Amino acid sequence: MKIRNSHGAVLLLSTALAAAGASAGESRIAQWDAGDDLAAAKQEAAMDERLRNEEVRLRAERAAYPAYFKRAYAAYPQLPRGTLEAIAYVQSRWQNVRADESGAMADHGHMPAAHGVMGLYAGDGFADQVGEAAGLLGVPAERVRLDPATSIMAAAALLDRQLRGHDARDPAALASALARYAGFSASPAGGAIDDYARASFAFDVLLAQDRGIDEKGMVVPQKAVEWERAFDLDMLVRLQAPFVRLDVEGDRIEVDGYAIDPVSEQLVRTPSKKDGGDGSVRAQSTDYGPAIWNPAHSTNYNASRSAAVSAVTLHTAQGSYAGTISWFKNSAANVSAHYVIRSSDGQVTQMVRNAHTAWHVRNQNSYTLGIEHEGYVNNSSWYTSAMYNASAALVRNFCSKYSAITCSSAYKGAPSSGINVLPTSVKIKGHQHFSGQTHTDPGINWNWASYYNLLNPGSGGGTKYLDRFESSVGHFNTSPAYSGSTTGISTASTATRTCTTRRNGSCSLRVLLKDNPNTSASWAVRLLSGSGNPGSNVALSRANGSVGFWVFAGGSGMSVGVGIDDSDGTERSVSRSIPANTWTYVSWSLTDANQWNAWVGGNGAISASSVKLDAIWLYHANTSYDINVYIDDVQARN
């Protein structure tokens, strides 16, 4: 199956923001009553200041790590460059994690603690990676746990052991080695019960490399991954791989049993002529369609409820997405949550049915639904736009199903780092807000004001910023992925946050468009929002609404547009020509049918009460020279 080549590219605007870190002065709470404005503005300013201080601290900590990675590659030359940086990103977001500094969160979910910048486990239900690495290196285990340089060298030794006898250049061999390395069970052989968790870990590591990371001092070199070689196709579908390459010019975009969804740009299973089946490889949740169903071990929850569902509990996992899934499937865990959400792209896995009682909030389990969010409370980098949006979409689904839960009853006050018990009338809140608890998640870095607006998208007028590209990359990603939507440009095209050219604030998104010399097709570039997955995007009210952004083109002949996911498909706007070398604000009314054309499944009109941004489009006649396009302040107005 040949899926991957250099023809056609879509610059994926998706998921890498710690969404809590929005820019100073951002008016995300303009929809609230006027009496709340001052308090809300103070909350936003306080959070912005906290996030700026955090970035300074983390950049200082991370400055030494590149030299440690270089030293590890010199010691273990068969390791593919960039793999260690990607593991550190997946396990710790390049933070020297110390269990003794976790305070009330040290035993969160009784999940085995991860240690150091590489997030190594030390037993307690998972493999003893710390002890094994200490033996390989001939150093004390305490040094592996606490010293960043030793942690990186330890991970290198462990991965090198898994790669012995295998060609590290083979994507399948590397993916298998990463799955064995993951350390989710005491036995390296593992078992069928944690195959998915291990594959998820390998996928996350390779995804970080495929996208490339350059954020707040974290650098993972970009390296395109041949996904169809790294995993078998059934597993790719299950993992929702968003970056499968297509030979557009050769029109090779479908293989019997598999296809690319034109909206989500993801590989999906289709009815096969060979097996006559329905092609349903990805096990979906019956409670929430977008979720994967991957049940927790039956000893970790009650298969019944003693009270009606009437509240939602938000958690931070104090660990990785894959590790959390693996732990909930472990019979020794004695803990679970109904859903787990991945940071990088907002993927949702359901592990306990809504009608059953998960064990996640002690004496309040009987009537609550629990959501675990991948990450650690003391590092805001985990709280991405994709995670916030996926979490809010899930909770909005709860609000539509359970009369006792209303989205307007969500907490919208200031975040805190301790126990802060809220009234029972507040139905959507954190673990730290329930009585009888010891854990303080989701903590000081969870942006409750922004989350409230995501839960209540039609609560009033004002401006909602989808991305301002300020303290970190936002809802839009920095690296290209390749598919059939985009034509004419080379895979060398990039999208990166820059702070040298901007319209408002300090930074913008720089899109460098380079021609593909192998085709004469005009340039049409689809800049995807939220990985192209509608569930990962913010719901926008159509009433008296518009969508727009500031744009600057470093050449003439450029035009732009947007795509909107409507109730009946995706509509694409008319294009707007923009002058060269000047900032221009462009927008499209969500109520004017003359501004929209049918695209995928659409009817050329926007009729739903709420919609979601699918993509920004960039157009230009085929040309051999490079063009820089800058985008700033992507927003919706009502």
XYZ file of C-alpha atoms in Angstrom, residues 14 159 235 338 452:
5
model
C -4.114 21.662 15.523
C 15.534 1.904 24.582
C -4.108 -0.266 14.710
C -15.290 7.252 32.881
C -16.862 27.965 30.936
